[in-house]
Coordinates of C-alpha atoms (C1' of nucleotides) in Angstrom, one line a residue:
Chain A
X1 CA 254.8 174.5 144.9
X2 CA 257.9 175.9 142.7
X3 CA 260.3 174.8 145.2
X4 CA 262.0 171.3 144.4
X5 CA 263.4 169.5 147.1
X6 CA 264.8 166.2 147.8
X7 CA 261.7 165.6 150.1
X8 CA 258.4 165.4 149.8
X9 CA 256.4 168.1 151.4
X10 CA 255.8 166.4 154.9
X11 CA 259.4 165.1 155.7
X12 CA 261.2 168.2 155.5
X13 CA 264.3 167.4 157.4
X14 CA 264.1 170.3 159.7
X15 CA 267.4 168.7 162.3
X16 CA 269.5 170.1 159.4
X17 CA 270.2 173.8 160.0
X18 CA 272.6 174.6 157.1
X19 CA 271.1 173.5 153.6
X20 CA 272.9 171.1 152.0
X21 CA 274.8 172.8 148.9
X22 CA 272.8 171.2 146.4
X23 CA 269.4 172.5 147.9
X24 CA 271.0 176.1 148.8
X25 CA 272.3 176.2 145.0
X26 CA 268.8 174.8 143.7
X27 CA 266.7 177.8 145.6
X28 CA 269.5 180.5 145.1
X29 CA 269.3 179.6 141.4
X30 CA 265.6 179.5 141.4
X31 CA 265.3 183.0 142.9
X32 CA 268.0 184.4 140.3
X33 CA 265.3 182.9 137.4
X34 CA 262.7 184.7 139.3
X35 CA 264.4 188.4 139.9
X36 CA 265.7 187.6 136.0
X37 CA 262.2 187.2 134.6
X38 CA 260.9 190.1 137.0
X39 CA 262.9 192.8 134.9
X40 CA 262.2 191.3 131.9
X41 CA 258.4 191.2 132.4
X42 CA 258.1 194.3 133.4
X43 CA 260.7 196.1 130.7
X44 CA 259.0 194.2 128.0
X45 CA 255.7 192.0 129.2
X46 CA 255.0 188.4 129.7
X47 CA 254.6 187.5 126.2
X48 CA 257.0 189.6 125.2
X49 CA 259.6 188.0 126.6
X50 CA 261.1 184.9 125.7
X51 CA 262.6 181.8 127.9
X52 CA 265.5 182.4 125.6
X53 CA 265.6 186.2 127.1
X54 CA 265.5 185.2 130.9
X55 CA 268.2 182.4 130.3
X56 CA 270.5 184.7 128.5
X57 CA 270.9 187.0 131.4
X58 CA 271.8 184.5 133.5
X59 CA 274.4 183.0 130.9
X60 CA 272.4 180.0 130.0
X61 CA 270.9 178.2 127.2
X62 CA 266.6 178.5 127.7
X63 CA 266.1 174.3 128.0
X64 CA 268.2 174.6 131.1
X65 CA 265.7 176.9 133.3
X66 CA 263.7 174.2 133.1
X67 CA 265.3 171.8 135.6
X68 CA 264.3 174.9 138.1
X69 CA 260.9 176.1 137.2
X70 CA 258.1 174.2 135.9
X71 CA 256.8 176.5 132.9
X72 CA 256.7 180.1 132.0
X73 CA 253.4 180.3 132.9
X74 CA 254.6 179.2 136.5
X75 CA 257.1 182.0 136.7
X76 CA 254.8 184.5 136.3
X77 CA 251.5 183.0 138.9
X78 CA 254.3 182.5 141.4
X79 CA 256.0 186.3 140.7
X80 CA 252.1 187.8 141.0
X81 CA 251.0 186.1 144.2
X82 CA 253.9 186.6 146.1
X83 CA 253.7 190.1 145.5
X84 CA 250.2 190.0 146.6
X85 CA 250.8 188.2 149.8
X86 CA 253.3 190.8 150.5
X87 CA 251.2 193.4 150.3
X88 CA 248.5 192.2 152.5
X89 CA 250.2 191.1 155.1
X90 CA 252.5 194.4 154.7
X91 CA 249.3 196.2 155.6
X92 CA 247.6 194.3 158.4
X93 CA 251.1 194.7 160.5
X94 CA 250.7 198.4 159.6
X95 CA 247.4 198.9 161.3
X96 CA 248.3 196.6 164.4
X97 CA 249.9 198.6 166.7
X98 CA 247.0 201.8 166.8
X99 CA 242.8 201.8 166.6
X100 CA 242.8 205.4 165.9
X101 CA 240.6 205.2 162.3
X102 CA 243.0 207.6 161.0
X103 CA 246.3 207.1 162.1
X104 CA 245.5 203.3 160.5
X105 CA 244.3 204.8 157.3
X106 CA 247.8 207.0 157.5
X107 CA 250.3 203.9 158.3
X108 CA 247.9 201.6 155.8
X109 CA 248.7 204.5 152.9
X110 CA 252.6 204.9 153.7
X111 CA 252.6 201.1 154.0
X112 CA 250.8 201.3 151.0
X113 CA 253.2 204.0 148.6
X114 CA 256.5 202.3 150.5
X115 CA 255.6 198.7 149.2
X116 CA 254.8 200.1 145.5
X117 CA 258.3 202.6 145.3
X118 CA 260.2 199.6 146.3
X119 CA 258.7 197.1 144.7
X120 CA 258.3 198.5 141.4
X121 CA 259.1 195.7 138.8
X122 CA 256.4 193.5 140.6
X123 CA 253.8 196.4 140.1
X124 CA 254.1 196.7 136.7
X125 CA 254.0 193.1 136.3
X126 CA 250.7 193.2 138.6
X127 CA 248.8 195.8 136.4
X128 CA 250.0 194.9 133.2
X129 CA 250.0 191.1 133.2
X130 CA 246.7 189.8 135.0
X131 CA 245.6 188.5 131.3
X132 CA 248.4 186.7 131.0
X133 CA 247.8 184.5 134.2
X134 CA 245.6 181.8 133.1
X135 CA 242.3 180.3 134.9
X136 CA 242.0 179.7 138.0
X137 CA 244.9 182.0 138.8
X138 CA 243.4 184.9 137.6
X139 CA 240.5 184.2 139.5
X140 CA 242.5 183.6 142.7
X141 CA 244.4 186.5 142.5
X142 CA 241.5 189.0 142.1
X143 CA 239.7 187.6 145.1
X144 CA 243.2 188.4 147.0
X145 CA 242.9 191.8 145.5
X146 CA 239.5 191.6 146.6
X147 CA 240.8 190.9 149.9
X148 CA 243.1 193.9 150.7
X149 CA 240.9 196.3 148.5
X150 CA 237.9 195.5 151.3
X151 CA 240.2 195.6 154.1
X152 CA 240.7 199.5 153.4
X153 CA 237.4 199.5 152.8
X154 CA 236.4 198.7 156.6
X155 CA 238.6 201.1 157.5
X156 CA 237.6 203.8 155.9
X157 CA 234.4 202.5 157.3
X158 CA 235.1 202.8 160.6
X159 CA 236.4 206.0 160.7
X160 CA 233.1 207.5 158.9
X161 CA 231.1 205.9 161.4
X162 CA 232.7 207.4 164.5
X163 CA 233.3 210.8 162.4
X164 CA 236.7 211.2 161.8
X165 CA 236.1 210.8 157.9
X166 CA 233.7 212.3 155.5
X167 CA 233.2 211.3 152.0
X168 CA 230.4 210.9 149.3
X169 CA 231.5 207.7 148.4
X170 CA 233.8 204.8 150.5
X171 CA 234.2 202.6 147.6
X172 CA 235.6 205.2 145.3
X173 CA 237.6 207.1 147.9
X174 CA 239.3 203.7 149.0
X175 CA 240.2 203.1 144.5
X176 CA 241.2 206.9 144.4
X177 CA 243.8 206.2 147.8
X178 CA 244.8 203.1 146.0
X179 CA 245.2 203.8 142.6
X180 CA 247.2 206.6 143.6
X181 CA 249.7 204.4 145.7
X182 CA 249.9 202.1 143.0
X183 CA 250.7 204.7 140.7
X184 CA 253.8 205.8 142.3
X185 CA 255.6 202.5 141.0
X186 CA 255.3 204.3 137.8
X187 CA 257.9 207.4 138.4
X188 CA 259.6 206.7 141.5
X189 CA 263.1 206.2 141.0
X190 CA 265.5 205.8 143.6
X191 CA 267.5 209.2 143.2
X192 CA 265.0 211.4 142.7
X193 CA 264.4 214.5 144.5
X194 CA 262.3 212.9 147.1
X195 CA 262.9 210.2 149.6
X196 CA 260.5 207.1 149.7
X197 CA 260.0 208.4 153.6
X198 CA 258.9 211.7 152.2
X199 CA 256.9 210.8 149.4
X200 CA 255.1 207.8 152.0
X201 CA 254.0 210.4 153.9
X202 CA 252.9 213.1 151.5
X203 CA 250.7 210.2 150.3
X204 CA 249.5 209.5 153.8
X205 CA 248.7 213.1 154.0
X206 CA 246.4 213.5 150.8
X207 CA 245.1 210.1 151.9
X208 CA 244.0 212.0 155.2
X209 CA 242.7 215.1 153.7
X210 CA 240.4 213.0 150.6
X211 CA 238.7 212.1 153.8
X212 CA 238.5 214.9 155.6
X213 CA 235.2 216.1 157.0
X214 CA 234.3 219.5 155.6
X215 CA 235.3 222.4 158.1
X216 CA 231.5 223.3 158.8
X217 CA 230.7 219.5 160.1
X218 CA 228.0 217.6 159.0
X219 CA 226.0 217.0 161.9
Chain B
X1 CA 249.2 208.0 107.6
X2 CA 247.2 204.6 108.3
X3 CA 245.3 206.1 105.5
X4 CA 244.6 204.6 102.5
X5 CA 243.6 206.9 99.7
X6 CA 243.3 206.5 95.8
X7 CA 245.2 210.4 95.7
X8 CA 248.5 211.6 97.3
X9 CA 247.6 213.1 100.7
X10 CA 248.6 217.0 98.2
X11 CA 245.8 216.4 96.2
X12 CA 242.9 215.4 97.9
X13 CA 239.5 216.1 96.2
X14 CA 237.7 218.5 98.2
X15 CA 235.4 218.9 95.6
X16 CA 233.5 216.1 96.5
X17 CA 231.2 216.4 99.4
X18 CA 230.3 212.6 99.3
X19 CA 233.6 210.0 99.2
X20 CA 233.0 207.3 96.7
X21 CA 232.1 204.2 98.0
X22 CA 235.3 202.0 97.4
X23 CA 237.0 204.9 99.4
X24 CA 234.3 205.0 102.4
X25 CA 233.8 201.2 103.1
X26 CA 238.0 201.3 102.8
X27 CA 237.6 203.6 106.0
X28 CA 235.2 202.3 107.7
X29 CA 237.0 199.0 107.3
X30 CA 240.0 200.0 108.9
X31 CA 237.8 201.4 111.3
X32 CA 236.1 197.8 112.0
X33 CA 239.6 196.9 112.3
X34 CA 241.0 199.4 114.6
X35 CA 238.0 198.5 117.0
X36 CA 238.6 194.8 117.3
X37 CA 242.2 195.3 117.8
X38 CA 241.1 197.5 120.4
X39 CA 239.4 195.3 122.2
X40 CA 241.6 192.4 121.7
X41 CA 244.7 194.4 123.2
X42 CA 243.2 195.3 125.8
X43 CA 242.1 191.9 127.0
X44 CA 244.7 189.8 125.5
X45 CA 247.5 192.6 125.1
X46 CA 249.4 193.2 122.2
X47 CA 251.8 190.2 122.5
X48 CA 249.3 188.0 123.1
X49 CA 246.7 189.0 120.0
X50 CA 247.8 187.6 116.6
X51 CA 246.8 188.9 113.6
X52 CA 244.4 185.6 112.9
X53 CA 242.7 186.7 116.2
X54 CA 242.0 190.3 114.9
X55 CA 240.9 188.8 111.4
X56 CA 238.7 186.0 112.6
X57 CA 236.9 188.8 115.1
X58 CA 235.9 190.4 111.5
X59 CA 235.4 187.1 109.5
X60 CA 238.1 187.0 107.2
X61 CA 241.4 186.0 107.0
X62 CA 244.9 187.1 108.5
X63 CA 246.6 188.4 105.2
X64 CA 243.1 190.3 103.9
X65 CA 243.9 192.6 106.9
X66 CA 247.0 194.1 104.8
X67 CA 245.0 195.8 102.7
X68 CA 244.1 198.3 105.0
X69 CA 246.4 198.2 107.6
X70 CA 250.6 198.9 107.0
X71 CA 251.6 196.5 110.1
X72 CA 250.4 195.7 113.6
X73 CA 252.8 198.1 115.4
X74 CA 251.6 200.8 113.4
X75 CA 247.9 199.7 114.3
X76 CA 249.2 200.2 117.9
X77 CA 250.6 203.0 118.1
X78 CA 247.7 204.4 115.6
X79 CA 245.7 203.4 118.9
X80 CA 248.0 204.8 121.5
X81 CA 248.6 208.6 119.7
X82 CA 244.8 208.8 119.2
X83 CA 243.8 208.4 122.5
X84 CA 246.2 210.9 124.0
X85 CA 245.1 213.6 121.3
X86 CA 241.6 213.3 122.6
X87 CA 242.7 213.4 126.4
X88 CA 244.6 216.5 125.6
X89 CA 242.0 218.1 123.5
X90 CA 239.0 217.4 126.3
X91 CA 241.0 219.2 129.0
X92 CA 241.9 222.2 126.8
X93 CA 238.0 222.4 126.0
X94 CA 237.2 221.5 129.5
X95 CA 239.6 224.6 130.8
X96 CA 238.3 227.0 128.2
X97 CA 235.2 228.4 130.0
X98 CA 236.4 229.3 133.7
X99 CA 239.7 231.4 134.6
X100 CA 238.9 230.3 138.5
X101 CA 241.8 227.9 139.0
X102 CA 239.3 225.6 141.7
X103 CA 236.8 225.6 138.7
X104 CA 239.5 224.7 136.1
X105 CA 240.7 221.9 138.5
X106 CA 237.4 220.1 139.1
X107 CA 236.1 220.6 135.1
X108 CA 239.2 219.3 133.9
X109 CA 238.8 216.2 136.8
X110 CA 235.3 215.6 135.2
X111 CA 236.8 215.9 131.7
X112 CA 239.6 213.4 132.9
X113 CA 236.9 210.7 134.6
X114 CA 234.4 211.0 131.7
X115 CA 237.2 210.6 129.5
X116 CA 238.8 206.8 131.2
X117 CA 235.2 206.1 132.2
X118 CA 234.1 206.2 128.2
X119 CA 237.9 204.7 127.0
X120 CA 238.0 201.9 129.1
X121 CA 239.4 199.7 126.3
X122 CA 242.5 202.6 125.0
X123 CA 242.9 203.5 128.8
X124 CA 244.1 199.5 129.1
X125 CA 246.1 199.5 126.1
X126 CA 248.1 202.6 126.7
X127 CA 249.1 201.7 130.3
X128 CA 249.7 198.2 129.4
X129 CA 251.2 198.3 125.9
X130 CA 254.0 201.3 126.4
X131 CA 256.9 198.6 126.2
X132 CA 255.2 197.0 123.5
X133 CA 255.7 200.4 120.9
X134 CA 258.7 200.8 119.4
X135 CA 261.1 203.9 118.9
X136 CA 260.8 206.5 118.1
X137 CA 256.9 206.1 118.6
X138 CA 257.4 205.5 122.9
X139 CA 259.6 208.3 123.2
X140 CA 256.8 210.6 121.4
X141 CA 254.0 209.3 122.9
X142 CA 255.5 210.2 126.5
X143 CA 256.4 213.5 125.5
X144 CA 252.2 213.8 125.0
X145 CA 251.7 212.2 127.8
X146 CA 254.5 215.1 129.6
X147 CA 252.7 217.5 128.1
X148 CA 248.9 216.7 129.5
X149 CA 250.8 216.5 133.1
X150 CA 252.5 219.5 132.9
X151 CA 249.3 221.5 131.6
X152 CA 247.8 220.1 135.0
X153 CA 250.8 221.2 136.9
X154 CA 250.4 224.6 135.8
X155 CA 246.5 224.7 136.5
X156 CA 247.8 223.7 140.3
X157 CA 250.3 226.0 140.3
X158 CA 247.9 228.8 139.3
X159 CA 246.0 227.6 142.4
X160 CA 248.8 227.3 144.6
X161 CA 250.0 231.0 144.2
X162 CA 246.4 233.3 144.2
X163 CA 246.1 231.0 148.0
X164 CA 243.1 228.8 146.1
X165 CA 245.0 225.5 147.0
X166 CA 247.7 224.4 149.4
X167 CA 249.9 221.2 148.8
X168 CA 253.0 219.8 150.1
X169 CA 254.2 218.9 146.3
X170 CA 252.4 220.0 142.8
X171 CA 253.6 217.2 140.8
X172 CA 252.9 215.1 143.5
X173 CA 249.4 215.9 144.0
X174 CA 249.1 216.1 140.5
X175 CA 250.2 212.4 139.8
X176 CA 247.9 211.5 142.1
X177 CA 244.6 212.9 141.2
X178 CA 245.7 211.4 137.7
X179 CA 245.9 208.3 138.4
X180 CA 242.7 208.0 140.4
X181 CA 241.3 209.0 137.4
X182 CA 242.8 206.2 135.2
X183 CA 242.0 203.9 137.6
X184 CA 238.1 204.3 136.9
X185 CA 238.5 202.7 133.4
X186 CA 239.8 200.0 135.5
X187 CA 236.3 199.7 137.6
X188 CA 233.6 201.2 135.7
X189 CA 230.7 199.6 134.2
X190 CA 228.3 201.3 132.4
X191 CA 225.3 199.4 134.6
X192 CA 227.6 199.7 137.5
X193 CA 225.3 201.3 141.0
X194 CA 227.2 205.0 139.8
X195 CA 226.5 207.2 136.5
X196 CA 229.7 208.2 134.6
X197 CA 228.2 212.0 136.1
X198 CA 228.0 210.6 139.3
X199 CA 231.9 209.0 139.3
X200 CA 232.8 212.7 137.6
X201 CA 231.3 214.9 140.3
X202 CA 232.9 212.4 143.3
X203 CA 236.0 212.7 141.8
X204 CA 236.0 216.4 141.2
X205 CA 235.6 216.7 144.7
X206 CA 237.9 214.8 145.5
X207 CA 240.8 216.6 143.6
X208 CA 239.6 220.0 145.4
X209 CA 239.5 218.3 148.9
X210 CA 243.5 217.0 148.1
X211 CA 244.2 220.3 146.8
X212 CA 242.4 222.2 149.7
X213 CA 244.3 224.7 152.0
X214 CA 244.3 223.4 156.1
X215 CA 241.5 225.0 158.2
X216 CA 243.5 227.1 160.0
X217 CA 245.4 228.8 156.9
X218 CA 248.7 228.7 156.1
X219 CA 249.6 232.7 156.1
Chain C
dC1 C1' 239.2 189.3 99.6
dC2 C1' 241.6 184.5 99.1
dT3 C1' 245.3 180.5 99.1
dA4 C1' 249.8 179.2 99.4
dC5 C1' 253.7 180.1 101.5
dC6 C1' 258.1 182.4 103.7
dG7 C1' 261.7 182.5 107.5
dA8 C1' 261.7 183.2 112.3
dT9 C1' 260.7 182.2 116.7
dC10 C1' 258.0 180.2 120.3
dG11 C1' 257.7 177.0 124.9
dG12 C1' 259.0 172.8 125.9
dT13 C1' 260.9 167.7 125.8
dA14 C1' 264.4 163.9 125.2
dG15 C1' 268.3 162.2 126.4
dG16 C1' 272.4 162.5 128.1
Chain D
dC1 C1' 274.0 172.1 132.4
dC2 C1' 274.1 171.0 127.2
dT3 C1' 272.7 169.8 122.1
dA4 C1' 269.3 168.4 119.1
dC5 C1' 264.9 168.6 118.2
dC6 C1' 259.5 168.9 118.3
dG7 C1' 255.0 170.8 116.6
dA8 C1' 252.8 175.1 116.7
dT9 C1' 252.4 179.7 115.7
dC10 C1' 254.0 184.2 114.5
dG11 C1' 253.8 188.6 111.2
dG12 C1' 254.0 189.3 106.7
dT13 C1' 254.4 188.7 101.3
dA14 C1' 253.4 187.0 96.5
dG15 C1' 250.3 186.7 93.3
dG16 C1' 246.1 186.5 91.8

DNA sequence: CCTACCGATCGGTAGG
DNA sequence: CCTACCGATCGGTAGG
C-alpha cells in the first residue's frame, strides 16, 4: 500500500527482472525515509518528531518526502506492522523444525530475545507509540499482538499438558517470558559484554526454568 | 519546587497545624492537575497532550493552568521523579523485615508487582516519555532508575554467594524479573479474573523459580 | 480565573 | 526535488 509503482497492483510486469532505475530509486528512497524516521521515532517519539526532522537527515526539504510516502501517519502504521509481521513469522519458522514442548518454547524465546536485540529502534517504536497509530490500526495491530501473544500461549499449553511444564498461571508466565524478551531492546547494545547468541540463550534458559515442574513432581 | 507557597521554602510556618485555605485548594489544585496530566500522558503521551487538553479535563482554560504549574516539562518530570521515589522507597520497606536473601527476593517482587499493578498510569509515562524529558532531568532520572537495579543486583548477589540462588548472569536475571514486573501495569485491570495479591504471589514465584539452583546442584 | 495575544512550528498542498 | 504558502495548533505571557 506505501509502495508507488508505475502499475496498478494486478499488472505488475513481472518479465522484467532488473527494476527499471526509476522504480529501484523510488523504493530505495522510500526505504531510506523509513530507516530515517525509525531512529527518529524512537530517539524522540512520533509526535516528537517533525517531517522537517526526517527530511533533514536525508538532505531534503520536508514537502519533498511527500512524493514517497503518503502522510506521517503512514510512516509510522507501515514501520509498526512490518515489525509485527516479522515477528510472527520469525517465531512460527522457529518452532517448525522440533514438537518437543520445550525445545519450541526454547527456540520460540531465543527467536524471541534475537528479534528484539536486533531490532531495537522498531521495539521502542512498538511500546512507546501504539497511541499514536490511529483507528483501525491500533485495533489491527493489537489483534496481531493478540496473535503471537496466544501462539506462545498454546505452547506453553501443550507442554503443561503432557508435563514437561509446571506453572500456577499460563497467561502470566507466557507475559513474564515476553515482557522480558521485549525488554532486552532496552539495554542491548551491540558491544557489550555479551553476544546476542549468549544473551538468546540465557533467555531461553530462564524461559525453561519459569516453567519448570518443581523437583518433587506434582502428580 | 512545583510548589507554590505564600513564604520562602526557609520560613515555612510550622506553627500552623491547619494550612489556610487559599494555600490548601492551591495544593490540591495542582494536585487535580498533576492527575489529569497523568492520565492524559499516558494515553496520549506527552507530545501529543496540549495544555488545552489538560485544562479542558479540569474545566478551565489553558493559561489558568500557570498559576499553579511553572511549565509542562517541569509537570513531567514532577511525574517521572515521583514515581521512582516511591518504587525505591517500597523496596527498601519491602527488604526491611527479612535478612533471608529468597525472602528479600520474592517480598521485594511483590513490592515491585503491587507497585506497576497500582501505577499503571506513571508506569506508562515513564517508559514512554524518557526522550520526552530534558537534560539534566533524563540523565538524573536514570541514575534513580540505576540505583533501584543495582539494589536488586546486590539482593541476587547476596543469594548467589550463601548457594540460595544459581544464575548464569545477575544483571541479567535481574533485568528480566524487572521487566516482567513492569509489564503487569501494561495488562492489569482491577476487575481483571486475578487480584493484585494474586498477580504478586505468581510473580514472586516466578522470580525464585528463575533464580533457583538446578536439581542436581552445582558444587 | 479570564480574554487577548505572541512567535514558532506543525503536517501538508499547489504548482512547477 | 524545490519555493511559497495554507490553516491549525502549540506553549506560554500580559494584564487584569
Amino acid at each position: 500500500m506505501p509502495r508507488q509503482t508505475l502499475y496498478p497492483a494486478d499488472v505488475t510486469p513481472s518479465t522484467n527482472p532488473v527494476p527499471d532505475s526509476a522504480e529501484a530509486s523510488q523504493a530505495s528512497r522510500q526505504a531510506e525515509i523509513r530507516s530515517a524516521a525509525k531512529t527518529l521515532f524512537a530517539q524522540r517519539g512520533y509526535h516528537g518528531t517533525s517531517m522537517k526532522d526526517i527530511a533533514e537527515e536525508l538532505g531534503i526539504k520536508a514537502p519533498s518526502l511527500y512524493n514517497h510516502i503518503d502522510s506521517k501517519q503512514t510512516l509510522l502504521r507501515d514501520i509498526m506492522f512490518e515489525t509485527m509481521a516479522t515477528l510472527i513469522a520469525s517465531q512460527k519458522a522457529a518452532i517448525s523444525t522440533t514438537k518437543d514442548a520445550a525445545e519450541q518454547v526454547r527456540r520460540s524465546m531465543e527467536s524471541h530475545v534475537r528479534y528484539h536485540a536486533q531490532h531495537r529502534r522498531e521495539t521502542i517504536i512498538g511500546n512507546t507509540e501504539i497511541a499514536s497509530l490511529k483507528q483501525p490500526y491500533r485495533r489491527q495491530l493489537l489483534e496481531a499482538r493478540r496473535e503471537y501473544t496466544q501462539a506462545w500461549e498454546e505452547l506453553v499449553r501443550k507442554g503443561v499438558e503432557n508435563g514437561e511444564f509446571e506453572t500456577q498461571s499460563i497467561p502470566l508466565a507466557v507475559y513474564a517470558m515476553l515482557e522480558m524478551g521485549i525488554g532486552v531492546a532496552l539495554w542491548f547494545r551491540e558491544d557489550g559484554p555479551l553476544t546476542e547468541s549468549e544473551i538468546a540463550y540465557i533467555y531461553g534458559d530462564m524461559a525453561l526454568k519459569l516453567l519448570a515442574p518443581a523437583p518433587g513432581g506434582s502428580a
